mmCIF file with all atom_site columns, C-alpha atoms in Angstrom:
data_model
loop_
_atom_site.group_PDB
_atom_site.id
_atom_site.type_symbol
_atom_site.label_atom_id
_atom_site.label_alt_id
_atom_site.label_comp_id
_atom_site.label_asym_id
_atom_site.label_entity_id
_atom_site.label_seq_id
_atom_site.pdbx_PDB_ins_code
_atom_site.Cartn_x
_atom_site.Cartn_y
_atom_site.Cartn_z
_atom_site.occupancy
_atom_site.B_iso_or_equiv
_atom_site.pdbx_formal_charge
_atom_site.auth_seq_id
_atom_site.auth_comp_id
_atom_site.auth_asym_id
_atom_site.auth_atom_id
_atom_site.pdbx_PDB_model_num
ATOM 1   C CA . ASP A 1 1   ? -109.215 -79.485  -63.183 1.00 51.00 ? 515  ASP A CA 1
ATOM 2   C CA . ALA A 1 2   ? -111.191 -79.402  -66.439 1.00 62.00 ? 516  ALA A CA 1
ATOM 3   C CA . GLY A 1 3   ? -114.351 -80.741  -64.791 1.00 92.00 ? 517  GLY A CA 1
ATOM 4   C CA . ILE A 1 4   ? -112.832 -83.931  -63.394 1.00 96.00 ? 518  ILE A CA 1
ATOM 5   C CA . THR A 1 5   ? -113.467 -85.144  -59.880 1.00 96.00 ? 519  THR A CA 1
ATOM 6   C CA . GLN A 1 6   ? -111.719 -88.104  -58.314 1.00 97.00 ? 520  GLN A CA 1
ATOM 7   C CA . SER A 1 7   ? -112.928 -89.761  -55.138 1.00 95.00 ? 521  SER A CA 1
ATOM 8   C CA . PRO A 1 8   ? -111.727 -90.495  -52.599 1.00 96.00 ? 522  PRO A CA 1
ATOM 9   C CA . ARG A 1 9   ? -108.666 -88.216  -52.518 1.00 96.00 ? 523  ARG A CA 1
ATOM 10  C CA . HIS A 1 10  ? -106.948 -90.429  -49.962 1.00 96.00 ? 524  HIS A CA 1
ATOM 11  C CA . LYS A 1 11  ? -107.540 -94.004  -48.910 1.00 96.00 ? 525  LYS A CA 1
ATOM 12  C CA . VAL A 1 12  ? -105.801 -96.463  -46.638 1.00 97.00 ? 526  VAL A CA 1
ATOM 13  C CA . THR A 1 13  ? -106.802 -100.098 -46.910 1.00 96.00 ? 527  THR A CA 1
ATOM 14  C CA . GLU A 1 14  ? -105.578 -103.538 -45.985 1.00 96.00 ? 528  GLU A CA 1
ATOM 15  C CA . THR A 1 15  ? -104.116 -106.203 -48.233 1.00 96.00 ? 529  THR A CA 1
ATOM 16  C CA . GLY A 1 16  ? -106.784 -108.453 -49.707 1.00 96.00 ? 530  GLY A CA 1
ATOM 17  C CA . THR A 1 17  ? -109.671 -105.989 -49.507 1.00 96.00 ? 531  THR A CA 1
ATOM 18  C CA . PRO A 1 18  ? -111.512 -104.705 -52.584 1.00 95.00 ? 532  PRO A CA 1
ATOM 19  C CA . VAL A 1 19  ? -111.152 -101.019 -53.425 1.00 97.00 ? 533  VAL A CA 1
ATOM 20  C CA . THR A 1 20  ? -113.017 -98.870  -55.935 1.00 97.00 ? 534  THR A CA 1
ATOM 21  C CA . LEU A 1 21  ? -111.858 -95.467  -57.113 1.00 98.00 ? 535  LEU A CA 1
ATOM 22  C CA . ARG A 1 22  ? -114.247 -93.170  -58.901 1.00 97.00 ? 536  ARG A CA 1
ATOM 23  C CA . CYS A 1 23  ? -113.687 -90.633  -61.646 1.00 98.00 ? 537  CYS A CA 1
ATOM 24  C CA . HIS A 1 24  ? -116.476 -88.250  -62.615 1.00 97.00 ? 538  HIS A CA 1
ATOM 25  C CA . GLN A 1 25  ? -116.373 -85.754  -65.493 1.00 97.00 ? 539  GLN A CA 1
ATOM 26  C CA . THR A 1 26  ? -118.677 -82.939  -66.507 1.00 96.00 ? 540  THR A CA 1
ATOM 27  C CA . GLU A 1 27  ? -117.068 -82.337  -69.939 1.00 92.00 ? 541  GLU A CA 1
ATOM 28  C CA . ASN A 1 28  ? -118.821 -85.087  -71.876 1.00 92.00 ? 542  ASN A CA 1
ATOM 29  C CA . HIS A 1 29  ? -115.463 -86.265  -73.243 1.00 93.00 ? 543  HIS A CA 1
ATOM 30  C CA . ARG A 1 30  ? -115.444 -89.608  -75.024 1.00 92.00 ? 544  ARG A CA 1
ATOM 31  C CA . TYR A 1 31  ? -112.168 -90.968  -73.667 1.00 94.00 ? 545  TYR A CA 1
ATOM 32  C CA . MET A 1 32  ? -111.338 -91.642  -70.046 1.00 96.00 ? 546  MET A CA 1
ATOM 33  C CA . TYR A 1 33  ? -108.145 -93.124  -68.605 1.00 96.00 ? 547  TYR A CA 1
ATOM 34  C CA . TRP A 1 34  ? -106.689 -94.433  -65.390 1.00 97.00 ? 548  TRP A CA 1
ATOM 35  C CA . TYR A 1 35  ? -102.959 -93.911  -64.789 1.00 97.00 ? 549  TYR A CA 1
ATOM 36  C CA . ARG A 1 36  ? -100.781 -94.656  -61.799 1.00 97.00 ? 550  ARG A CA 1
ATOM 37  C CA . GLN A 1 37  ? -97.730  -92.646  -60.823 1.00 95.00 ? 551  GLN A CA 1
ATOM 38  C CA . ASP A 1 38  ? -94.836  -94.251  -58.984 1.00 93.00 ? 552  ASP A CA 1
ATOM 39  C CA . PRO A 1 39  ? -91.316  -92.994  -58.244 1.00 86.00 ? 553  PRO A CA 1
ATOM 40  C CA . GLY A 1 40  ? -88.946  -94.066  -60.979 1.00 84.00 ? 554  GLY A CA 1
ATOM 41  C CA . HIS A 1 41  ? -91.776  -95.083  -63.309 1.00 88.00 ? 555  HIS A CA 1
ATOM 42  C CA . GLY A 1 42  ? -93.547  -91.894  -64.271 1.00 88.00 ? 556  GLY A CA 1
ATOM 43  C CA . LEU A 1 43  ? -97.148  -92.257  -65.399 1.00 93.00 ? 557  LEU A CA 1
ATOM 44  C CA . ARG A 1 44  ? -98.294  -95.682  -66.548 1.00 94.00 ? 558  ARG A CA 1
ATOM 45  C CA . LEU A 1 45  ? -101.634 -96.461  -68.172 1.00 94.00 ? 559  LEU A CA 1
ATOM 46  C CA . ILE A 1 46  ? -103.801 -99.017  -66.353 1.00 96.00 ? 560  ILE A CA 1
ATOM 47  C CA . HIS A 1 47  ? -107.024 -99.064  -68.404 1.00 96.00 ? 561  HIS A CA 1
ATOM 48  C CA . TYR A 1 48  ? -108.886 -96.700  -70.653 1.00 95.00 ? 562  TYR A CA 1
ATOM 49  C CA . SER A 1 49  ? -112.359 -96.286  -72.080 1.00 95.00 ? 563  SER A CA 1
ATOM 50  C CA . TYR A 1 50  ? -113.453 -95.049  -75.496 1.00 92.00 ? 564  TYR A CA 1
ATOM 51  C CA . GLY A 1 51  ? -117.156 -95.026  -74.764 1.00 91.00 ? 565  GLY A CA 1
ATOM 52  C CA . VAL A 1 52  ? -119.879 -96.384  -72.516 1.00 93.00 ? 566  VAL A CA 1
ATOM 53  C CA . LYS A 1 53  ? -119.157 -100.056 -71.857 1.00 91.00 ? 567  LYS A CA 1
ATOM 54  C CA . ASP A 1 54  ? -116.097 -99.862  -74.143 1.00 94.00 ? 568  ASP A CA 1
ATOM 55  C CA . THR A 1 55  ? -112.827 -100.369 -72.303 1.00 95.00 ? 569  THR A CA 1
ATOM 56  C CA . ASP A 1 56  ? -109.361 -101.700 -73.027 1.00 94.00 ? 570  ASP A CA 1
ATOM 57  C CA . LYS A 1 57  ? -106.204 -102.617 -71.144 1.00 94.00 ? 571  LYS A CA 1
ATOM 58  C CA . GLY A 1 58  ? -103.183 -100.424 -70.712 1.00 92.00 ? 572  GLY A CA 1
ATOM 59  C CA . GLU A 1 59  ? -99.623  -101.409 -69.908 1.00 91.00 ? 573  GLU A CA 1
ATOM 60  C CA . VAL A 1 60  ? -100.129 -102.295 -66.216 1.00 95.00 ? 574  VAL A CA 1
ATOM 61  C CA . SER A 1 61  ? -103.658 -103.737 -66.099 1.00 95.00 ? 575  SER A CA 1
ATOM 62  C CA . ASP A 1 62  ? -103.044 -106.887 -64.025 1.00 95.00 ? 576  ASP A CA 1
ATOM 63  C CA . GLY A 1 63  ? -104.982 -106.780 -60.750 1.00 95.00 ? 577  GLY A CA 1
ATOM 64  C CA . TYR A 1 64  ? -107.296 -103.997 -61.944 1.00 97.00 ? 578  TYR A CA 1
ATOM 65  C CA . SER A 1 65  ? -110.711 -103.879 -63.578 1.00 97.00 ? 579  SER A CA 1
ATOM 66  C CA . VAL A 1 66  ? -112.766 -100.951 -64.823 1.00 97.00 ? 580  VAL A CA 1
ATOM 67  C CA . SER A 1 67  ? -116.324 -100.137 -65.680 1.00 97.00 ? 581  SER A CA 1
ATOM 68  C CA . ARG A 1 68  ? -118.029 -97.314  -67.512 1.00 97.00 ? 582  ARG A CA 1
ATOM 69  C CA . SER A 1 69  ? -121.816 -97.480  -67.382 1.00 95.00 ? 583  SER A CA 1
ATOM 70  C CA . LYS A 1 70  ? -122.311 -93.744  -68.031 1.00 95.00 ? 584  LYS A CA 1
ATOM 71  C CA . THR A 1 71  ? -120.331 -91.251  -70.089 1.00 95.00 ? 585  THR A CA 1
ATOM 72  C CA . GLU A 1 72  ? -119.460 -89.236  -66.999 1.00 96.00 ? 586  GLU A CA 1
ATOM 73  C CA . ASP A 1 73  ? -118.247 -92.015  -64.683 1.00 97.00 ? 587  ASP A CA 1
ATOM 74  C CA . PHE A 1 74  ? -115.237 -94.326  -64.916 1.00 98.00 ? 588  PHE A CA 1
ATOM 75  C CA . LEU A 1 75  ? -114.586 -96.704  -62.029 1.00 98.00 ? 589  LEU A CA 1
ATOM 76  C CA . LEU A 1 76  ? -111.313 -98.442  -61.220 1.00 98.00 ? 590  LEU A CA 1
ATOM 77  C CA . THR A 1 77  ? -111.536 -101.539 -59.023 1.00 97.00 ? 591  THR A CA 1
ATOM 78  C CA . LEU A 1 78  ? -108.789 -103.413 -57.253 1.00 96.00 ? 592  LEU A CA 1
ATOM 79  C CA . GLU A 1 79  ? -110.433 -106.770 -56.621 1.00 92.00 ? 593  GLU A CA 1
ATOM 80  C CA . SER A 1 80  ? -107.967 -107.764 -53.895 1.00 95.00 ? 594  SER A CA 1
ATOM 81  C CA . ALA A 1 81  ? -105.555 -104.984 -53.045 1.00 96.00 ? 595  ALA A CA 1
ATOM 82  C CA . THR A 1 82  ? -101.837 -105.735 -52.709 1.00 96.00 ? 596  THR A CA 1
ATOM 83  C CA . SER A 1 83  ? -99.011  -103.617 -51.318 1.00 96.00 ? 597  SER A CA 1
ATOM 84  C CA . SER A 1 84  ? -97.607  -103.193 -54.842 1.00 96.00 ? 598  SER A CA 1
ATOM 85  C CA . GLN A 1 85  ? -100.760 -101.246 -55.678 1.00 97.00 ? 599  GLN A CA 1
ATOM 86  C CA . THR A 1 86  ? -99.852  -98.499  -53.231 1.00 97.00 ? 600  THR A CA 1
ATOM 87  C CA . SER A 1 87  ? -99.611  -95.546  -55.576 1.00 97.00 ? 601  SER A CA 1
ATOM 88  C CA . VAL A 1 88  ? -101.116 -92.271  -56.712 1.00 97.00 ? 602  VAL A CA 1
ATOM 89  C CA . TYR A 1 89  ? -103.899 -92.857  -59.200 1.00 98.00 ? 603  TYR A CA 1
ATOM 90  C CA . PHE A 1 90  ? -104.861 -90.268  -61.788 1.00 98.00 ? 604  PHE A CA 1
ATOM 91  C CA . CYS A 1 91  ? -107.930 -90.184  -63.955 1.00 97.00 ? 605  CYS A CA 1
ATOM 92  C CA . ALA A 1 92  ? -107.744 -88.326  -67.263 1.00 96.00 ? 606  ALA A CA 1
ATOM 93  C CA . ILE A 1 93  ? -110.214 -87.343  -69.965 1.00 95.00 ? 607  ILE A CA 1
ATOM 94  C CA . SER A 1 94  ? -109.820 -86.311  -73.590 1.00 92.00 ? 608  SER A CA 1
ATOM 95  C CA . ASP A 1 95  ? -111.498 -85.746  -76.913 1.00 83.00 ? 609  ASP A CA 1
ATOM 96  C CA . ASN A 1 96  ? -108.196 -85.407  -78.759 1.00 84.00 ? 610  ASN A CA 1
ATOM 97  C CA . GLU A 1 97  ? -104.510 -85.890  -78.052 1.00 84.00 ? 611  GLU A CA 1
ATOM 98  C CA . LYS A 1 98  ? -104.486 -83.540  -75.053 1.00 89.00 ? 612  LYS A CA 1
ATOM 99  C CA . LEU A 1 99  ? -105.394 -85.307  -71.839 1.00 92.00 ? 613  LEU A CA 1
ATOM 100 C CA . PHE A 1 100 ? -106.750 -83.429  -68.829 1.00 94.00 ? 614  PHE A CA 1
ATOM 101 C CA . PHE A 1 101 ? -106.016 -84.943  -65.447 1.00 96.00 ? 615  PHE A CA 1
ATOM 102 C CA . GLY A 1 102 ? -107.823 -85.034  -62.153 1.00 96.00 ? 616  GLY A CA 1
ATOM 103 C CA . SER A 1 103 ? -106.150 -84.220  -58.841 1.00 96.00 ? 617  SER A CA 1
ATOM 104 C CA . GLY A 1 104 ? -105.362 -87.825  -58.029 1.00 96.00 ? 618  GLY A CA 1
ATOM 105 C CA . THR A 1 105 ? -106.126 -90.428  -55.360 1.00 97.00 ? 619  THR A CA 1
ATOM 106 C CA . GLN A 1 106 ? -103.393 -91.419  -52.922 1.00 97.00 ? 620  GLN A CA 1
ATOM 107 C CA . LEU A 1 107 ? -103.941 -95.112  -52.130 1.00 97.00 ? 621  LEU A CA 1
ATOM 108 C CA . SER A 1 108 ? -102.003 -96.915  -49.430 1.00 97.00 ? 622  SER A CA 1
ATOM 109 C CA . VAL A 1 109 ? -102.326 -100.688 -49.083 1.00 96.00 ? 623  VAL A CA 1
ATOM 110 C CA . LEU A 1 110 ? -100.994 -101.935 -45.751 1.00 95.00 ? 624  LEU A CA 1
ATOM 111 C CA . ASP B 2 1   ? -89.929  -101.489 -72.626 1.00 70.00 ? 1286 ASP B CA 1
ATOM 112 C CA . GLN B 2 2   ? -90.105  -97.748  -72.134 1.00 83.00 ? 1287 GLN B CA 1
ATOM 113 C CA . GLN B 2 3   ? -90.907  -95.962  -75.378 1.00 92.00 ? 1288 GLN B CA 1
ATOM 114 C CA . VAL B 2 4   ? -90.371  -92.458  -74.004 1.00 95.00 ? 1289 VAL B CA 1
ATOM 115 C CA . LYS B 2 5   ? -87.208  -91.763  -72.053 1.00 95.00 ? 1290 LYS B CA 1
ATOM 116 C CA . GLN B 2 6   ? -86.230  -88.792  -69.955 1.00 94.00 ? 1291 GLN B CA 1
ATOM 117 C CA . ASN B 2 7   ? -82.715  -88.927  -68.576 1.00 85.00 ? 1292 ASN B CA 1
ATOM 118 C CA . SER B 2 8   ? -81.182  -86.580  -65.990 1.00 75.00 ? 1293 SER B CA 1
ATOM 119 C CA . PRO B 2 9   ? -84.003  -86.960  -63.446 1.00 77.00 ? 1294 PRO B CA 1
ATOM 120 C CA . SER B 2 10  ? -83.357  -83.592  -61.812 1.00 90.00 ? 1295 SER B CA 1
ATOM 121 C CA . LEU B 2 11  ? -82.220  -80.156  -62.892 1.00 93.00 ? 1296 LEU B CA 1
ATOM 122 C CA . SER B 2 12  ? -81.363  -77.085  -60.822 1.00 95.00 ? 1297 SER B CA 1
ATOM 123 C CA . VAL B 2 13  ? -81.224  -73.711  -62.542 1.00 96.00 ? 1298 VAL B CA 1
ATOM 124 C CA . GLN B 2 14  ? -80.836  -70.107  -61.441 1.00 97.00 ? 1299 GLN B CA 1
ATOM 125 C CA . GLU B 2 15  ? -83.831  -67.826  -61.832 1.00 97.00 ? 1300 GLU B CA 1
ATOM 126 C CA . GLY B 2 16  ? -83.671  -65.973  -65.145 1.00 97.00 ? 1301 GLY B CA 1
ATOM 127 C CA . ARG B 2 17  ? -81.528  -68.599  -66.852 1.00 97.00 ? 1302 ARG B CA 1
ATOM 128 C CA . ILE B 2 18  ? -82.600  -71.198  -69.398 1.00 97.00 ? 1303 ILE B CA 1
ATOM 129 C CA . SER B 2 19  ? -83.921  -74.644  -68.427 1.00 96.00 ? 1304 SER B CA 1
ATOM 130 C CA . ILE B 2 20  ? -83.521  -77.372  -71.040 1.00 96.00 ? 1305 ILE B CA 1
ATOM 131 C CA . LEU B 2 21  ? -85.269  -80.708  -70.671 1.00 97.00 ? 1306 LEU B CA 1
ATOM 132 C CA . ASN B 2 22  ? -84.595  -83.564  -73.045 1.00 96.00 ? 1307 ASN B CA 1
ATOM 133 C CA . CYS B 2 23  ? -86.726  -86.484  -74.177 1.00 97.00 ? 1308 CYS B CA 1
ATOM 134 C CA . ASP B 2 24  ? -86.029  -89.421  -76.488 1.00 97.00 ? 1309 ASP B CA 1
ATOM 135 C CA . TYR B 2 25  ? -88.504  -91.845  -77.997 1.00 97.00 ? 1310 TYR B CA 1
ATOM 136 C CA . THR B 2 26  ? -88.156  -95.194  -79.702 1.00 96.00 ? 1311 THR B CA 1
ATOM 137 C CA . ASN B 2 27  ? -91.486  -95.729  -81.459 1.00 93.00 ? 1312 ASN B CA 1
ATOM 138 C CA . SER B 2 28  ? -91.298  -94.398  -85.019 1.00 93.00 ? 1313 SER B CA 1
ATOM 139 C CA . MET B 2 29  ? -95.118  -94.366  -85.167 1.00 92.00 ? 1314 MET B CA 1
ATOM 140 C CA . PHE B 2 30  ? -95.292  -91.479  -82.693 1.00 94.00 ? 1315 PHE B CA 1
ATOM 141 C CA . ASP B 2 31  ? -96.366  -88.292  -84.456 1.00 94.00 ? 1316 ASP B CA 1
ATOM 142 C CA . TYR B 2 32  ? -97.562  -86.029  -81.655 1.00 95.00 ? 1317 TYR B CA 1
ATOM 143 C CA . PHE B 2 33  ? -95.630  -84.988  -78.587 1.00 96.00 ? 1318 PHE B CA 1
ATOM 144 C CA . LEU B 2 34  ? -96.613  -83.199  -75.419 1.00 96.00 ? 1319 LEU B CA 1
ATOM 145 C CA . TRP B 2 35  ? -95.085  -81.804  -72.251 1.00 97.00 ? 1320 TRP B CA 1
ATOM 146 C CA . TYR B 2 36  ? -96.918  -81.828  -68.950 1.00 97.00 ? 1321 TYR B CA 1
ATOM 147 C CA . LYS B 2 37  ? -96.057  -80.026  -65.741 1.00 97.00 ? 1322 LYS B CA 1
ATOM 148 C CA . LYS B 2 38  ? -96.866  -81.418  -62.312 1.00 96.00 ? 1323 LYS B CA 1
ATOM 149 C CA . TYR B 2 39  ? -96.823  -79.782  -58.907 1.00 96.00 ? 1324 TYR B CA 1
ATOM 150 C CA . PRO B 2 40  ? -96.905  -81.903  -55.720 1.00 92.00 ? 1325 PRO B CA 1
ATOM 151 C CA . ALA B 2 41  ? -100.363 -83.169  -54.729 1.00 90.00 ? 1326 ALA B CA 1
ATOM 152 C CA . GLU B 2 42  ? -101.855 -82.023  -58.040 1.00 94.00 ? 1327 GLU B CA 1
ATOM 153 C CA . GLY B 2 43  ? -102.587 -83.701  -61.336 1.00 95.00 ? 1328 GLY B CA 1
ATOM 154 C CA . PRO B 2 44  ? -100.375 -83.111  -64.383 1.00 96.00 ? 1329 PRO B CA 1
ATOM 155 C CA . THR B 2 45  ? -101.346 -80.099  -66.485 1.00 96.00 ? 1330 THR B CA 1
ATOM 156 C CA . PHE B 2 46  ? -100.781 -79.703  -70.210 1.00 95.00 ? 1331 PHE B CA 1
ATOM 157 C CA . LEU B 2 47  ? -97.986  -77.305  -71.071 1.00 97.00 ? 1332 LEU B CA 1
ATOM 158 C CA . ILE B 2 48  ? -97.159  -77.410  -74.781 1.00 97.00 ? 1333 ILE B CA 1
ATOM 159 C CA . SER B 2 49  ? -97.281  -79.815  -77.702 1.00 96.00 ? 1334 SER B CA 1
ATOM 160 C CA . ILE B 2 50  ? -95.829  -80.330  -81.161 1.00 97.00 ? 1335 ILE B CA 1
ATOM 161 C CA . SER B 2 51  ? -96.867  -82.277  -84.211 1.00 95.00 ? 1336 SER B CA 1
ATOM 162 C CA . SER B 2 52  ? -94.342  -84.256  -86.222 1.00 94.00 ? 1337 SER B CA 1
ATOM 163 C CA . ILE B 2 53  ? -94.901  -81.957  -89.215 1.00 94.00 ? 1338 ILE B CA 1
ATOM 164 C CA . LYS B 2 54  ? -93.188  -79.175  -87.286 1.00 95.00 ? 1339 LYS B CA 1
ATOM 165 C CA . ASP B 2 55  ? -89.749  -78.872  -85.750 1.00 95.00 ? 1340 ASP B CA 1
ATOM 166 C CA . LYS B 2 56  ? -90.505  -76.047  -83.332 1.00 97.00 ? 1341 LYS B CA 1
ATOM 167 C CA . ASN B 2 57  ? -93.453  -74.744  -81.360 1.00 97.00 ? 1342 ASN B CA 1
ATOM 168 C CA . GLU B 2 58  ? -93.368  -71.729  -79.092 1.00 97.00 ? 1343 GLU B CA 1
ATOM 169 C CA . ASP B 2 59  ? -95.747  -70.526  -76.407 1.00 96.00 ? 1344 ASP B CA 1
ATOM 170 C CA . GLY B 2 60  ? -94.522  -67.614  -74.354 1.00 97.00 ? 1345 GLY B CA 1
ATOM 171 C CA . ARG B 2 61  ? -91.510  -68.678  -72.325 1.00 97.00 ? 1346 ARG B CA 1
ATOM 172 C CA . PHE B 2 62  ? -91.837  -72.298  -73.454 1.00 98.00 ? 1347 PHE B CA 1
ATOM 173 C CA . THR B 2 63  ? -90.458  -73.708  -76.699 1.00 98.00 ? 1348 THR B CA 1
ATOM 174 C CA . VAL B 2 64  ? -90.418  -77.319  -77.805 1.00 98.00 ? 1349 VAL B CA 1
ATOM 175 C CA . PHE B 2 65  ? -88.003  -78.524  -80.481 1.00 98.00 ? 1350 PHE B CA 1
ATOM 176 C CA . LEU B 2 66  ? -88.432  -81.777  -82.373 1.00 98.00 ? 1351 LEU B CA 1
ATOM 177 C CA . ASN B 2 67  ? -85.710  -83.676  -84.219 1.00 97.00 ? 1352 ASN B CA 1
ATOM 178 C CA . LYS B 2 68  ? -87.500  -86.553  -85.933 1.00 95.00 ? 1353 LYS B CA 1
ATOM 179 C CA . SER B 2 69  ? -84.412  -88.148  -87.423 1.00 95.00 ? 1354 SER B CA 1
ATOM 180 C CA . ALA B 2 70  ? -82.869  -88.401  -83.960 1.00 96.00 ? 1355 ALA B CA 1
ATOM 181 C CA . LYS B 2 71  ? -86.202  -89.248  -82.284 1.00 97.00 ? 1356 LYS B CA 1
ATOM 182 C CA . HIS B 2 72  ? -85.467  -86.472  -79.833 1.00 97.00 ? 1357 HIS B CA 1
ATOM 183 C CA . LEU B 2 73  ? -87.334  -83.504  -78.454 1.00 96.00 ? 1358 LEU B CA 1
ATOM 184 C CA . SER B 2 74  ? -86.464  -80.837  -75.963 1.00 97.00 ? 1359 SER B CA 1
ATOM 185 C CA . LEU B 2 75  ? -88.301  -78.251  -73.906 1.00 97.00 ? 1360 LEU B CA 1
ATOM 186 C CA . HIS B 2 76  ? -86.716  -74.851  -73.341 1.00 97.00 ? 1361 HIS B CA 1
ATOM 187 C CA . ILE B 2 77  ? -87.938  -72.537  -70.602 1.00 97.00 ? 1362 ILE B CA 1
ATOM 188 C CA . VAL B 2 78  ? -86.628  -68.982  -70.907 1.00 97.00 ? 1363 VAL B CA 1
ATOM 189 C CA . PRO B 2 79  ? -86.358  -67.221  -68.543 1.00 97.00 ? 1364 PRO B CA 1
ATOM 190 C CA . SER B 2 80  ? -86.872  -69.720  -65.731 1.00 97.00 ? 1365 SER B CA 1
ATOM 191 C CA . GLN B 2 81  ? -88.978  -68.548  -62.813 1.00 97.00 ? 1366 GLN B CA 1
ATOM 192 C CA . PRO B 2 82  ? -89.409  -69.993  -59.295 1.00 96.00 ? 1367 PRO B CA 1
ATOM 193 C CA . GLY B 2 83  ? -92.974  -70.994  -60.195 1.00 96.00 ? 1368 GLY B CA 1
ATOM 194 C CA . ASP B 2 84  ? -91.525  -73.300  -62.847 1.00 97.00 ? 1369 ASP B CA 1
ATOM 195 C CA . SER B 2 85  ? -90.218  -75.595  -60.101 1.00 97.00 ? 1370 SER B CA 1
ATOM 196 C CA . ALA B 2 86  ? -92.122  -78.803  -60.796 1.00 96.00 ? 1371 ALA B CA 1
ATOM 197 C CA . VAL B 2 87  ? -91.858  -82.244  -62.387 1.00 95.00 ? 1372 VAL B CA 1
ATOM 198 C CA . TYR B 2 88  ? -92.037  -82.194  -66.175 1.00 97.00 ? 1373 TYR B CA 1
ATOM 199 C CA . PHE B 2 89  ? -93.275  -85.205  -68.135 1.00 96.00 ? 1374 PHE B CA 1
ATOM 200 C CA . CYS B 2 90  ? -92.662  -85.813  -71.807 1.00 97.00 ? 1375 CYS B CA 1
ATOM 201 C CA . ALA B 2 91  ? -95.422  -87.770  -73.586 1.00 96.00 ? 1376 ALA B CA 1
ATOM 202 C CA . ALA B 2 92  ? -95.999  -89.125  -77.073 1.00 95.00 ? 1377 ALA B CA 1
ATOM 203 C CA . THR B 2 93  ? -98.726  -90.743  -79.122 1.00 93.00 ? 1378 THR B CA 1
ATOM 204 C CA . SER B 2 94  ? -99.624  -91.845  -82.611 1.00 91.00 ? 1379 SER B CA 1
ATOM 205 C CA . ARG B 2 95  ? -102.712 -90.182  -84.002 1.00 85.00 ? 1380 ARG B CA 1
ATOM 206 C CA . GLY B 2 96  ? -103.199 -93.302  -86.068 1.00 77.00 ? 1381 GLY B CA 1
ATOM 207 C CA . TYR B 2 97  ? -103.967 -95.282  -82.912 1.00 73.00 ? 1382 TYR B CA 1
ATOM 208 C CA . GLY B 2 98  ? -107.294 -93.458  -82.655 1.00 73.00 ? 1383 GLY B CA 1
ATOM 209 C CA . ASN B 2 99  ? -107.464 -93.801  -78.895 1.00 75.00 ? 1384 ASN B CA 1
ATOM 210 C CA . ASN B 2 100 ? -105.342 -90.848  -77.704 1.00 78.00 ? 1385 ASN B CA 1
ATOM 211 C CA . ARG B 2 101 ? -103.200 -93.134  -75.550 1.00 87.00 ? 1386 ARG B CA 1
ATOM 212 C CA . LEU B 2 102 ? -100.166 -91.261  -74.309 1.00 91.00 ? 1387 LEU B CA 1
ATOM 213 C CA . ALA B 2 103 ? -96.867  -92.917  -73.422 1.00 92.00 ? 1388 ALA B CA 1
ATOM 214 C CA . PHE B 2 104 ? -95.087  -90.952  -70.714 1.00 94.00 ? 1389 PHE B CA 1
ATOM 215 C CA . GLY B 2 105 ? -91.477  -90.630  -69.677 1.00 94.00 ? 1390 GLY B CA 1
ATOM 216 C CA . LYS B 2 106 ? -90.426  -90.907  -66.036 1.00 93.00 ? 1391 LYS B CA 1
ATOM 217 C CA . GLY B 2 107 ? -90.285  -87.159  -65.525 1.00 94.00 ? 1392 GLY B CA 1
ATOM 218 C CA . ASN B 2 108 ? -87.681  -84.504  -64.755 1.00 94.00 ? 1393 ASN B CA 1
ATOM 219 C CA . GLN B 2 109 ? -87.655  -82.584  -61.470 1.00 94.00 ? 1394 GLN B CA 1
ATOM 220 C CA . VAL B 2 110 ? -86.813  -78.927  -62.097 1.00 96.00 ? 1395 VAL B CA 1
ATOM 221 C CA . VAL B 2 111 ? -85.794  -76.631  -59.256 1.00 97.00 ? 1396 VAL B CA 1
ATOM 222 C CA . VAL B 2 112 ? -85.472  -72.935  -60.016 1.00 97.00 ? 1397 VAL B CA 1
ATOM 223 C CA . ILE B 2 113 ? -83.299  -71.153  -57.479 1.00 96.00 ? 1398 ILE B CA 1
ATOM 224 C CA . PRO B 2 114 ? -84.330  -67.558  -56.740 1.00 93.00 ? 1399 PRO B CA 1
#
């Protein structure tokens, strides 16, 4: 998976609890992204980063925050999880137009 | 509003025949287009891409055609093989954005029947 590790691979949590997903890369790529995949919606961008401490919102950023304190790590936080955030979350990295994706995190919010 | 659209959510095709997937886009700033393939429980993997300066790009059994005036692209898989059974996503970006953000379509499920 192009040197991308997502953790955890699966998580079940309760509504209202905070959740943090981690993406770690070994490729030293500048750009990192968080997408979510839902039936009928395809892949939608949540947040992305273009460098350490440099992040920006995507198309579905409400309810999510991110942090990038090191080149290799990009964290996605759900401050207070809701059932609508049940989804598969993919991290991606790039240095050009081609994105490389991790294996995904299946998150269930009950 | 969805900028990349993939209609016909699913496609079944006999092994050895051609699979054709279609994609339309609305943003005239898009100048680079990609196709990704996704198996269940795995992340999407890059398949093939095309720049807006070209109208065709070929890589083995996979060919992508671009019609800029119609804002339409298609992916041809010839011959289709059972291992091609997957979800295919069309994606687009503008190199002028400088952030490599990709807009994705909703995906097409392809089933290749042996």
